[in-house]
mmCIF file of C-alpha atoms in Angstrom:
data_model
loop_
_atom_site.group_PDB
_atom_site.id
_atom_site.type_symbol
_atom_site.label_atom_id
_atom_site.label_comp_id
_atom_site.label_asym_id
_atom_site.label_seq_id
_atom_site.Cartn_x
_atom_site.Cartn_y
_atom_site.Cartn_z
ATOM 1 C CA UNK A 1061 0.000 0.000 0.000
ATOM 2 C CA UNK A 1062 1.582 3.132 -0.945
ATOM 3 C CA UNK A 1063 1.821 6.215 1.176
ATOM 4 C CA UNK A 1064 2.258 10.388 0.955
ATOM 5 C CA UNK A 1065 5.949 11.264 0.992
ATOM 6 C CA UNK A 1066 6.766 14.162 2.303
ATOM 7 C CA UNK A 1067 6.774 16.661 -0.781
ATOM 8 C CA UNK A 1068 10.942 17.321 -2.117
ATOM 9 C CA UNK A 1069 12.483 20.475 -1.808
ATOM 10 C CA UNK A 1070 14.913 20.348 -3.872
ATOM 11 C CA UNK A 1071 14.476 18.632 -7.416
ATOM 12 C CA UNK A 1072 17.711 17.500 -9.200
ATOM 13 C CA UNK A 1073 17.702 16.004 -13.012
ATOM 14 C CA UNK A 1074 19.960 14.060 -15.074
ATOM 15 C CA UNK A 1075 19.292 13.923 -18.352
ATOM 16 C CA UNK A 1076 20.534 11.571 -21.535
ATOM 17 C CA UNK A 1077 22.685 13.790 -23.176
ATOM 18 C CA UNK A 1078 25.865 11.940 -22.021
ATOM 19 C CA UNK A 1079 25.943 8.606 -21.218
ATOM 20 C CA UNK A 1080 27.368 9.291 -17.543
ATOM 21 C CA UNK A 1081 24.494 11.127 -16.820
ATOM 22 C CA UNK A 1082 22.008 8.409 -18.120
ATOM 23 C CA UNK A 1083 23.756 6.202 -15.995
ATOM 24 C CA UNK A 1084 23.620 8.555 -12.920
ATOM 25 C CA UNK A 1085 20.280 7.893 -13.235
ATOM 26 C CA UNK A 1086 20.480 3.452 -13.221
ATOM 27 C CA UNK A 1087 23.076 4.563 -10.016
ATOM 28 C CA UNK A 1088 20.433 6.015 -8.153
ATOM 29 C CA UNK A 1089 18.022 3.582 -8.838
ATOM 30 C CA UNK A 1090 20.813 0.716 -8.081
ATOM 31 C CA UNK A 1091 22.120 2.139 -4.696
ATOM 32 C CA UNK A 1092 20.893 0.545 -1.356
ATOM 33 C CA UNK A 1093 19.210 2.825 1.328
ATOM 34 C CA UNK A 1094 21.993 4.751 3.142
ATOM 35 C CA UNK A 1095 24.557 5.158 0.282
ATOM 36 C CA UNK A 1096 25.664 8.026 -1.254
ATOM 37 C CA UNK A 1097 25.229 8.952 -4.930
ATOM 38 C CA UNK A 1098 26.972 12.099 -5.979
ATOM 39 C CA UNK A 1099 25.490 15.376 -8.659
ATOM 40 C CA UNK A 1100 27.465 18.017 -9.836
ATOM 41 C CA UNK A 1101 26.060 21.039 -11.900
ATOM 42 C CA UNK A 1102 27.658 23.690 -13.945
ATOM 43 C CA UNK A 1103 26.552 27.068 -11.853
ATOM 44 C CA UNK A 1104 24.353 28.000 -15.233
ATOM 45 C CA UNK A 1105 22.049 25.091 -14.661
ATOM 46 C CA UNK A 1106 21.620 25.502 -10.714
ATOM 47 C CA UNK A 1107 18.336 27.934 -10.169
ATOM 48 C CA UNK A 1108 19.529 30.937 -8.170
ATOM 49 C CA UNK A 1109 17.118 29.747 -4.973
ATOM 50 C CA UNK A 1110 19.019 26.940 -4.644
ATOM 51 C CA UNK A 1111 22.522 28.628 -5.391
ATOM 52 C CA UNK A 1112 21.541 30.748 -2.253
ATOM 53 C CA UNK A 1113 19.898 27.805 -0.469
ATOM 54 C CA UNK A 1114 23.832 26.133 -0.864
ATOM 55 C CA UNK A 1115 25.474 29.027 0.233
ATOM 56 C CA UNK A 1116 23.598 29.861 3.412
ATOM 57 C CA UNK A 1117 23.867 25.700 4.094
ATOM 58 C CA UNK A 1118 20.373 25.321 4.792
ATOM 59 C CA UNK A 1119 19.958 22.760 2.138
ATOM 60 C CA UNK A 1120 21.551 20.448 4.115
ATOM 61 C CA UNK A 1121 19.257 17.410 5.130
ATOM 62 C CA UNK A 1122 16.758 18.716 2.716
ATOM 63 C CA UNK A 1123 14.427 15.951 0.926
ATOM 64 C CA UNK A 1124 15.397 15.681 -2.446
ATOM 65 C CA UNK A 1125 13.954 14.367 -5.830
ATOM 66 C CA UNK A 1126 15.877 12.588 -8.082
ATOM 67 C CA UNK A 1127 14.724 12.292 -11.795
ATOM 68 C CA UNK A 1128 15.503 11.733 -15.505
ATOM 69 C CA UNK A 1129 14.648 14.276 -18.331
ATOM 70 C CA UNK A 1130 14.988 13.650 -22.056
ATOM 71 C CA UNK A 1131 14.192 16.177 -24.476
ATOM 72 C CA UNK A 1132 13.145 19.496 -22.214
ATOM 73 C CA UNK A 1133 12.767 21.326 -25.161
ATOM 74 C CA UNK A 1134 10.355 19.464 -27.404
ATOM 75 C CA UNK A 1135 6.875 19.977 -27.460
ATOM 76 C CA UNK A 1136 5.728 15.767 -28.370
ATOM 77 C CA UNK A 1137 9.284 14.333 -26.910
ATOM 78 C CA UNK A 1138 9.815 15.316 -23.924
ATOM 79 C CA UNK A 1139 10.167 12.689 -20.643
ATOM 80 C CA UNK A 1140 10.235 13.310 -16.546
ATOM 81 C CA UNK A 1141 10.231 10.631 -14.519
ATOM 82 C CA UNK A 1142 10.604 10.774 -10.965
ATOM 83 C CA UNK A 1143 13.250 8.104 -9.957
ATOM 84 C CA UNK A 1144 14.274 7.605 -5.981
ATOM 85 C CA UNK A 1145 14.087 9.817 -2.689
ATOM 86 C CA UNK A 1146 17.279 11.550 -1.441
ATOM 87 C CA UNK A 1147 18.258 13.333 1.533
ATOM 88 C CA UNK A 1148 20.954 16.660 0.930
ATOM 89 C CA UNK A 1149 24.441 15.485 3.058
ATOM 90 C CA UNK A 1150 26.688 18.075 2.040
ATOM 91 C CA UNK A 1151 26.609 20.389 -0.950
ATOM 92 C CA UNK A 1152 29.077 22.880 -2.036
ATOM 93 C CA UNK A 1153 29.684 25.008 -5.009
ATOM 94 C CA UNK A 1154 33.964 25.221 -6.328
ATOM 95 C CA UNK A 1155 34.717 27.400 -8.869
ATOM 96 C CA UNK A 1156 31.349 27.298 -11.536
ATOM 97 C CA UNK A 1157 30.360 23.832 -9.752
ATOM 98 C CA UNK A 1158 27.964 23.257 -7.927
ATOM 99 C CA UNK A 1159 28.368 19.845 -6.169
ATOM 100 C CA UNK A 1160 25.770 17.394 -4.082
ATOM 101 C CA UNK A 1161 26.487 14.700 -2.178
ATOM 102 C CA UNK A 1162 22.725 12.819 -1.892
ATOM 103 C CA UNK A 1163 22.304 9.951 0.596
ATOM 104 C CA UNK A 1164 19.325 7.604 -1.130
ATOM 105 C CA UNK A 1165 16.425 6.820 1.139
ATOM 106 C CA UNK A 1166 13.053 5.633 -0.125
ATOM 107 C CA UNK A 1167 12.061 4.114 -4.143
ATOM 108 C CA UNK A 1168 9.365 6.247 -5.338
ATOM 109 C CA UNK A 1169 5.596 4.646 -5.760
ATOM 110 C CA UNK A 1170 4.824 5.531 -9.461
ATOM 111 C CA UNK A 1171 1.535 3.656 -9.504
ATOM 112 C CA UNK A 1172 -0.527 7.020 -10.577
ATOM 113 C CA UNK A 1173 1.702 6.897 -13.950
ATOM 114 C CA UNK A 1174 0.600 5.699 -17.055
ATOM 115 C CA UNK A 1175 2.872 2.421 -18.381
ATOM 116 C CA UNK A 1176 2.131 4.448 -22.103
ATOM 117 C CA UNK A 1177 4.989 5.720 -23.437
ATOM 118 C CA UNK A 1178 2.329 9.187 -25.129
ATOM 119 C CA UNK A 1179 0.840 9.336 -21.869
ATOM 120 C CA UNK A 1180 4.130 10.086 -19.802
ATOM 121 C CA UNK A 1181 5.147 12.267 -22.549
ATOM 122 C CA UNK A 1182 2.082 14.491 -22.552
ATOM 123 C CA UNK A 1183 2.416 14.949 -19.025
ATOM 124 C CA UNK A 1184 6.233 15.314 -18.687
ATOM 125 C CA UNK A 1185 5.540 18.047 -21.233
ATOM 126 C CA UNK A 1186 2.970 20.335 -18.398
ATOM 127 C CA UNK A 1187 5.216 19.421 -15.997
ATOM 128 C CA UNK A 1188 8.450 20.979 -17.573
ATOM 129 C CA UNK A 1189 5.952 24.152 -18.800
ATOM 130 C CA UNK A 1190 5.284 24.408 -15.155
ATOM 131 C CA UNK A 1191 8.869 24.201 -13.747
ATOM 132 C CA UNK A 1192 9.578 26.856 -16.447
ATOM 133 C CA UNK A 1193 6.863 28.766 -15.844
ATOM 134 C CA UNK A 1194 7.839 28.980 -11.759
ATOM 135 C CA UNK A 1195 11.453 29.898 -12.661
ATOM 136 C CA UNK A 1196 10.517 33.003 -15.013
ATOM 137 C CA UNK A 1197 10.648 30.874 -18.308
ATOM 138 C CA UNK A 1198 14.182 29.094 -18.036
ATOM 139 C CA UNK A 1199 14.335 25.361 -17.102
ATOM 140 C CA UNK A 1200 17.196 24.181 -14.481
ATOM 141 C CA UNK A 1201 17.965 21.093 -13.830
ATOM 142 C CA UNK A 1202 18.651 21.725 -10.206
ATOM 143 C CA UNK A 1203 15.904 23.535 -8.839
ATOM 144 C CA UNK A 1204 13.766 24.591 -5.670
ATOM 145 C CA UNK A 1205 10.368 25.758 -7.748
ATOM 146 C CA UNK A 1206 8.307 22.782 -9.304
ATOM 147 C CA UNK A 1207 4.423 21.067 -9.900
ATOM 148 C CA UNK A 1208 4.349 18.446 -7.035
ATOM 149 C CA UNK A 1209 4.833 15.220 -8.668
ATOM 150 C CA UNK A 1210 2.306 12.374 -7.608
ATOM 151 C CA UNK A 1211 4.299 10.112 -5.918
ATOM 152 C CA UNK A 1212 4.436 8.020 -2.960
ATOM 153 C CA UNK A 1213 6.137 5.421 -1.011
ATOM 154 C CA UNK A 1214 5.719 1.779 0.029
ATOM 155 C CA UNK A 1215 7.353 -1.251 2.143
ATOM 156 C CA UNK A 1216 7.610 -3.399 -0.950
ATOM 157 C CA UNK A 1217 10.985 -1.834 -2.033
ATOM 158 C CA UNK A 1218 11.105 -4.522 -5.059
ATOM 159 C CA UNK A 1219 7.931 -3.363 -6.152
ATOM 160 C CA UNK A 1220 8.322 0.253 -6.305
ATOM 161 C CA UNK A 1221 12.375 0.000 -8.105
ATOM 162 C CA UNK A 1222 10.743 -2.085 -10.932
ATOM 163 C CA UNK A 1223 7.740 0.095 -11.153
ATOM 164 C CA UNK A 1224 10.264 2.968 -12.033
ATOM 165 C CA UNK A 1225 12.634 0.480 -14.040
ATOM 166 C CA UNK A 1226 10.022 -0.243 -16.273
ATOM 167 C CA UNK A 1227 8.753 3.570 -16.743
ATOM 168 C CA UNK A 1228 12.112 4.230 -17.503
ATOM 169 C CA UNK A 1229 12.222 1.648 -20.306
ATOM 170 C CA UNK A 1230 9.887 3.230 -22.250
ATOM 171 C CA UNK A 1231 12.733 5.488 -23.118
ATOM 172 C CA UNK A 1232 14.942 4.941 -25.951
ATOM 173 C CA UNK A 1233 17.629 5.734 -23.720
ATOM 174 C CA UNK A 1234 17.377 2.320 -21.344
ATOM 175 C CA UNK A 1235 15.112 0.565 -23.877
ATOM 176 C CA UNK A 1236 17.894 -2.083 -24.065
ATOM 177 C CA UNK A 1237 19.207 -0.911 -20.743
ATOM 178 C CA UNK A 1238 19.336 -3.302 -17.958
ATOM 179 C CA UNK A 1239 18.422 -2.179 -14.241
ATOM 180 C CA UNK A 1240 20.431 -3.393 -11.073
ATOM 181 C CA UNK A 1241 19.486 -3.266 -7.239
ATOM 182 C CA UNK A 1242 21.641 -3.833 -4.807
ATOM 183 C CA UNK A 1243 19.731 -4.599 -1.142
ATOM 184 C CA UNK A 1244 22.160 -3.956 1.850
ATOM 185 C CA UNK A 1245 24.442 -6.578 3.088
ATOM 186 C CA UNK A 1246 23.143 -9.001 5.336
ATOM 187 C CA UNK A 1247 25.570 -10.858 7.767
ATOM 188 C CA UNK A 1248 26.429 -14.434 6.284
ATOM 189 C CA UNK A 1249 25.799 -16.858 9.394
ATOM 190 C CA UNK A 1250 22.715 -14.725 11.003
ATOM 191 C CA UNK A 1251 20.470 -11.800 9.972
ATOM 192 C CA UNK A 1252 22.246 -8.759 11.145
ATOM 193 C CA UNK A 1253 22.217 -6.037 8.406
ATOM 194 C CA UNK A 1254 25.136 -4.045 7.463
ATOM 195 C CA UNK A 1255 24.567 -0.450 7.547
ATOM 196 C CA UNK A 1256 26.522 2.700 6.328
ATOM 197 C CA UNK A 1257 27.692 5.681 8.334
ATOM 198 C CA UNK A 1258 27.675 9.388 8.290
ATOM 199 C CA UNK A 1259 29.818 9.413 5.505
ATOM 200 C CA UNK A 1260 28.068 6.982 3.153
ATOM 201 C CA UNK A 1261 30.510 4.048 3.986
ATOM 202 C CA UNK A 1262 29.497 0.326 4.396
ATOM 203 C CA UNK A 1263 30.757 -0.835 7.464
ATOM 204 C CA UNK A 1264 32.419 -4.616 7.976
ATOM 205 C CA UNK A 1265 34.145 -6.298 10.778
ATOM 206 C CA UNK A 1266 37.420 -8.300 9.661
ATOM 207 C CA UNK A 1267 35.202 -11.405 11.195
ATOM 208 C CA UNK A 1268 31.913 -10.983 9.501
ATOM 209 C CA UNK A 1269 31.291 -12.349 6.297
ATOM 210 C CA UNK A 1270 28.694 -10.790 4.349
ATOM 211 C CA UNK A 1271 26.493 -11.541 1.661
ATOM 212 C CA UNK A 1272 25.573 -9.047 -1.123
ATOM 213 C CA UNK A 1273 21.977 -9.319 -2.392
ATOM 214 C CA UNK A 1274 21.761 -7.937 -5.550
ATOM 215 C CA UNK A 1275 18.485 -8.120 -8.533
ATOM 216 C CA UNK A 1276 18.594 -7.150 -12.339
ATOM 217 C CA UNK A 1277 15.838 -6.674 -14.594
ATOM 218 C CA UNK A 1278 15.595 -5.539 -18.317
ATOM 219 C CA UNK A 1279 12.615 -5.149 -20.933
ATOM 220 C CA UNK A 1280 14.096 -6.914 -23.661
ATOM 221 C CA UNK A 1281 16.551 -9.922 -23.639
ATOM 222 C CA UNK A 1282 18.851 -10.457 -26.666
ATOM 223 C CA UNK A 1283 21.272 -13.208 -26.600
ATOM 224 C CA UNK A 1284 23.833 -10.261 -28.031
ATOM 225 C CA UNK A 1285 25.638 -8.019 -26.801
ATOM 226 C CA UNK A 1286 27.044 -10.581 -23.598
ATOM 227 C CA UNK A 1287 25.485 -8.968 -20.284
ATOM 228 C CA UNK A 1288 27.625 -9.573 -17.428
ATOM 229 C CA UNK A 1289 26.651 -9.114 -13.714
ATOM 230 C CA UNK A 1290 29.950 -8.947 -11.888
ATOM 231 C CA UNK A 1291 31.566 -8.158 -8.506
ATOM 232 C CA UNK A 1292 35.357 -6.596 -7.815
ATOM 233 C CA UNK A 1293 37.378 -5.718 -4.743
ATOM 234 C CA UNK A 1294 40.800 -4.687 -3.830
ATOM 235 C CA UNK A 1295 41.311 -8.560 -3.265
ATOM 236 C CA UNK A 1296 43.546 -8.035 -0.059
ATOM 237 C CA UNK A 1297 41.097 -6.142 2.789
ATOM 238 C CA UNK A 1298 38.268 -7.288 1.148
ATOM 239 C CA UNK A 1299 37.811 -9.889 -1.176
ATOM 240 C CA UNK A 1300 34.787 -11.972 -3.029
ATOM 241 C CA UNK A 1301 34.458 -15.824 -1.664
ATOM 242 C CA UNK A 1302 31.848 -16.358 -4.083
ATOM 243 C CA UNK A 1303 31.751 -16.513 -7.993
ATOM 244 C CA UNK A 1304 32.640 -12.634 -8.717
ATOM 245 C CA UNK A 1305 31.294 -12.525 -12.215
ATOM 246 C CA UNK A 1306 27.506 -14.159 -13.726
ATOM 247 C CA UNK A 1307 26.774 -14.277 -17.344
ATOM 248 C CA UNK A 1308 23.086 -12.946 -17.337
ATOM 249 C CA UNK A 1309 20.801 -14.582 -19.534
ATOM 250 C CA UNK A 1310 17.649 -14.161 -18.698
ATOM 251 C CA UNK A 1311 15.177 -10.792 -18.463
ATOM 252 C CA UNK A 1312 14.930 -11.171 -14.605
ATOM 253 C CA UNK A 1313 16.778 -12.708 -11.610
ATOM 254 C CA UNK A 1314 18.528 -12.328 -8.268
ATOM 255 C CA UNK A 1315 22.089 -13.498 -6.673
ATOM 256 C CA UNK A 1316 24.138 -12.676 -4.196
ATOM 257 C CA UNK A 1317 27.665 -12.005 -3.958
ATOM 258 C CA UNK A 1318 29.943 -13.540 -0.664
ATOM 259 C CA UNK A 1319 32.238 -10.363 0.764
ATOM 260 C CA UNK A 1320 35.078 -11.807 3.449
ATOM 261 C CA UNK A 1321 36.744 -8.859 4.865
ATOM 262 C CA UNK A 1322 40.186 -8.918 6.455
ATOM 263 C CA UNK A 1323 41.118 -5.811 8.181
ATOM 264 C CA UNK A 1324 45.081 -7.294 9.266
ATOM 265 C CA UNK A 1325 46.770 -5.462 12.032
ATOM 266 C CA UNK A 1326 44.721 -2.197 10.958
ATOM 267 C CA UNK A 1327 41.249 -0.463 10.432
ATOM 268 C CA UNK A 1328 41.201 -0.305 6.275
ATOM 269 C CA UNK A 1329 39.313 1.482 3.998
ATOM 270 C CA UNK A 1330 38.408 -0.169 0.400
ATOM 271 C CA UNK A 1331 35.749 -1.402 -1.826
ATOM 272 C CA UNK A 1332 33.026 -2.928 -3.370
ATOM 273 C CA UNK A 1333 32.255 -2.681 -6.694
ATOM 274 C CA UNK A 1334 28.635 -3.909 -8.933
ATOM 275 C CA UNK A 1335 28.391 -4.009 -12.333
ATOM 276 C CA UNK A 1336 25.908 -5.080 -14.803
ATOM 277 C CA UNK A 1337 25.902 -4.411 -18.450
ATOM 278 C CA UNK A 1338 27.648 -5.624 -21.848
ATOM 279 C CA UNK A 1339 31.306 -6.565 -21.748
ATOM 280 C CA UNK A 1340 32.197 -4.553 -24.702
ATOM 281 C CA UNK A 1341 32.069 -0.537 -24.583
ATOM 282 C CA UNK A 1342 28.976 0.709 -26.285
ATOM 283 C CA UNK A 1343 26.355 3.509 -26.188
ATOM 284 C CA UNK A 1344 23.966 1.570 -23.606
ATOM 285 C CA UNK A 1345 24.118 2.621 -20.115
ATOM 286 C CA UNK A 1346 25.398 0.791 -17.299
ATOM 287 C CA UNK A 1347 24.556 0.146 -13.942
ATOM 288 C CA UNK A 1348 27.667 0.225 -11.907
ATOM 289 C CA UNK A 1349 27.292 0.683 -8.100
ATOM 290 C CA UNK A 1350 30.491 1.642 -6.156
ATOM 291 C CA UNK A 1351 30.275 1.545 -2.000
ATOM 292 C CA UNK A 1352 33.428 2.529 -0.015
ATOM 293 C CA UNK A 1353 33.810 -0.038 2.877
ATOM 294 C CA UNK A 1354 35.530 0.120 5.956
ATOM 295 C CA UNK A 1355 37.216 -3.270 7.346
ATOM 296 C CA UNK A 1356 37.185 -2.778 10.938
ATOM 297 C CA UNK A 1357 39.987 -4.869 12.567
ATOM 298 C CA UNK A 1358 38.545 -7.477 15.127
ATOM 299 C CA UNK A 1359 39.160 -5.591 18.651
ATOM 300 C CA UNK A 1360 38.507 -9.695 19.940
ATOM 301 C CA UNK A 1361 41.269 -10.469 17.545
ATOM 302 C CA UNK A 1362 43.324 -7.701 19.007
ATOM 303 C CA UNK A 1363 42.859 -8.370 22.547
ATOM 304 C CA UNK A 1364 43.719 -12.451 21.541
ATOM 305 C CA UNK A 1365 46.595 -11.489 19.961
ATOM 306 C CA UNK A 1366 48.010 -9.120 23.023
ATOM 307 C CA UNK A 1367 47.174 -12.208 25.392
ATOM 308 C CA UNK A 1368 48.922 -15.288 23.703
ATOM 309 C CA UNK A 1369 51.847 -12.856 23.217
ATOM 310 C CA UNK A 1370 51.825 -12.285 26.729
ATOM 311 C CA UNK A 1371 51.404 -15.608 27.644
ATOM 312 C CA UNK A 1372 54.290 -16.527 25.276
ATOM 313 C CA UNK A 1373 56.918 -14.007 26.951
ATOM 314 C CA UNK A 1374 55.884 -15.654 30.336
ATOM 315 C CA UNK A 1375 56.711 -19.160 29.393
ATOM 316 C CA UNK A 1376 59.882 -18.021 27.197
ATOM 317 C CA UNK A 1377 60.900 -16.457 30.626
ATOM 318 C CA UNK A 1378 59.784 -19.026 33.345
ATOM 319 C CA UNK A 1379 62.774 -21.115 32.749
ATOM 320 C CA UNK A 1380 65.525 -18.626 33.724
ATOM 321 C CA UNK A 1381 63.210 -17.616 36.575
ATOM 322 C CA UNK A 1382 62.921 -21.387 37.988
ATOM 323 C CA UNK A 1383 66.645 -21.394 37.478
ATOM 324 C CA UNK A 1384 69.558 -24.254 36.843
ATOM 325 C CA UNK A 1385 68.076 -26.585 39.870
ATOM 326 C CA UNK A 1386 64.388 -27.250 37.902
ATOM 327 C CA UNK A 1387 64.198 -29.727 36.217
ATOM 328 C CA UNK A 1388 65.461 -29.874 32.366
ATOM 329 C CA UNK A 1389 62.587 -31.329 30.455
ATOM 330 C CA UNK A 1390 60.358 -28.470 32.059
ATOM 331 C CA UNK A 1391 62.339 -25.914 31.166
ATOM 332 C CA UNK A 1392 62.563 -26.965 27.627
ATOM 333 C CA UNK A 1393 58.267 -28.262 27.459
ATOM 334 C CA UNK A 1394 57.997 -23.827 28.717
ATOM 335 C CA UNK A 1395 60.268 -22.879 26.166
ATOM 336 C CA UNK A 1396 58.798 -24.271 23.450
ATOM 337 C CA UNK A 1397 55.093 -23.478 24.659
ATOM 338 C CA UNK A 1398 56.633 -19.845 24.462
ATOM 339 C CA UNK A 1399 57.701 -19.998 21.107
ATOM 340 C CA UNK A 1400 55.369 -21.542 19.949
ATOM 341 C CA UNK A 1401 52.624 -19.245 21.568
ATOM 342 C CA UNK A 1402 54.377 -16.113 20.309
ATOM 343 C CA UNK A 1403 55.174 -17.499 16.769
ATOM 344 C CA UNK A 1404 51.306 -17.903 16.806
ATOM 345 C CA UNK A 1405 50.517 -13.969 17.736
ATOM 346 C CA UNK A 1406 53.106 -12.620 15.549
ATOM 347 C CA UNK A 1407 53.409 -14.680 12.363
ATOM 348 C CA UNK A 1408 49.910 -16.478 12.087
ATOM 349 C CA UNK A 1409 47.524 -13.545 13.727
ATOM 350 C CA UNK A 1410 49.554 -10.812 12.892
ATOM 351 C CA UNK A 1411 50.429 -11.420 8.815
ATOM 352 C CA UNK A 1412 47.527 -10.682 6.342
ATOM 353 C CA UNK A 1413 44.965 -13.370 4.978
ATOM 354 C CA UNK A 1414 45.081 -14.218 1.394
#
């Protein structure tokens, strides 16, 4: 059952007129709630509202609409489509750019939109004569002054993403396209979820295996180009235990990737990294999700590690302390415990995992 959303403030398009900014768009869409999904706008394309609304910070935590627009400026062609909820985290304008880092919350409920491809069109067409209309007759991109768009939200988050992923088909644009979500990772031995922090990163413990959930869908198989759903780390602090690459060859379907993290002697920060689309370089879009992830180094691993080394140093040292009149094979059964307990701290607990 879908319910209101809180209406946006802020409204922020990508359009199709590069194919990074088409696939800004399959990002958003492909991002798991909590991550953070990045817009930057040439100052010229920013509404002046919202230029002030950055520089006085008090955009910061705003809700935020993210959508795709094709064609603004025809009068049968045009397409806006409402694509996923955002919250502002930090925005900032350097030099002529404007730049927004968005932290994804809910998928939009598009259920009150036609599946016609004329239908969305007509009414993508009112709704950029409004926006234009609010903003004295020039359309922005980035904008504080639009129509409310009739959206909601819903519980079924697999519902709603392919309720947008199949609006968004009816685009030339990601007619061929295929559309990736990636759920947060769940814990692989229980059903703790993973969550990100302030910053937008994914958080592991060197001793918690995770699995990655992660769903495609597309409008139109072809058994050419080869699709590819595939899964890369840096392969040292964080590494994939499962197959890291599926050839996709159906419309629809869900996997999950394995993520072992291994943090060493040290916090570390590295990567995960989704992607979904044709091996070879082309003009179709491509869902690629990147989350930075932390590798928190077991403090239980720590602690372990400080207690057989101290146990070690003890039984390396008993001998001299019990002195010449002990007896011999004790002395010797100690030492070796000792090195043997401190060879285990330093060289087995203390080297990296492969």
């Amino acid at each position: 059952m879908s319910t209101q959303v809180e209406r946006p403030e802020v409204l922020l398009l990508s359009s199709n007129r590069r194919r990074r900014y088409s696939e800004d768009i399959l990002t958003a869409l492909a991002l798991p709630r909590g991550a953070i999904i990045r817009f930057r706008y040439e100052a010229r394309y920013v509404a002046p509202p919202l230029q002030q609304k950055v520089a006085n910070g008090s955009v910061l935590g705003v809700q935020t609409l993210i959508g795709f627009i094709a064609d603004e400026d025809s009068p049968t062609d045009a397409f806006l489509l409402p694509v996923r909820l955002a919250k502002v985290v930090s925005a900032e304008c350097a030099a002529d750019i404007f730049r927004f880092r968005l932290r994804v919350t809910e998928h939009v409920d598009l259920d009150e939109y036609s599946l016609n491809r004329d239908e969305i069109r007509a009414s993508s067409r009112r709704t950029i004569d409004k926006i234009m209309e609010g903003n004295n007759g020039t359309y922005y991109p980035a904008l504080l002054r639009f129509p409310p768009f009739p959206i909601g939200t819903g519980s079924d988050e697999a519902q709603l993403w392919i309720g947008v992923a199949r609006r968004l088909a009816l685009h030339p644009t990601f007619a061929s396209a295929y559309f990736m979500r990636v759920d947060p990772p769940v814990h692989l031995k229980s059903a703790t979820t993973f969550t990100f922090d302030p910053e937008g990163r994914l958080v592991l413990g060197d001793m918690q295996p995770a699995r990655l959930p992660v769903s495609f869908h597309t409008e139109h198989y072809a058994e050419t180009p080869k699709i590819s759903l595939t899964c890369d780390t840096d392969g040292r602090f964080l590494r994939v235990s499962s197959d890291a690459s599926h050839d996709v060859a159906s419309r629809y379907d869900s996997t999950e990737f394995w993520l072992q993290p291994d943090a060493s002697s040290f916090d570390s920060l590295t990567h995960v990294t989704v992607r979904l689309g044709p091996d070879e370089p082309g003009t179709t879009p491509v869902a690629d999700v990147g989350l930075p992830v932390v590798v928190k180094h077991s403090r239980v691993r720590l602690f372990s590690r400080v207690a057989i080394s101290a146990l070690g140093a003890c039984l390396v040292a008993t001998p001299a302390i019990l002195g010449p009149d002990s007896s011999l094979p004790l002395r010797v059964l100690l030492a070796v415990l000792g090195a043997a307990a401190l060879s285990t701290a330093t060289i087995v607990m203390g080297r990296p995992r492969d």
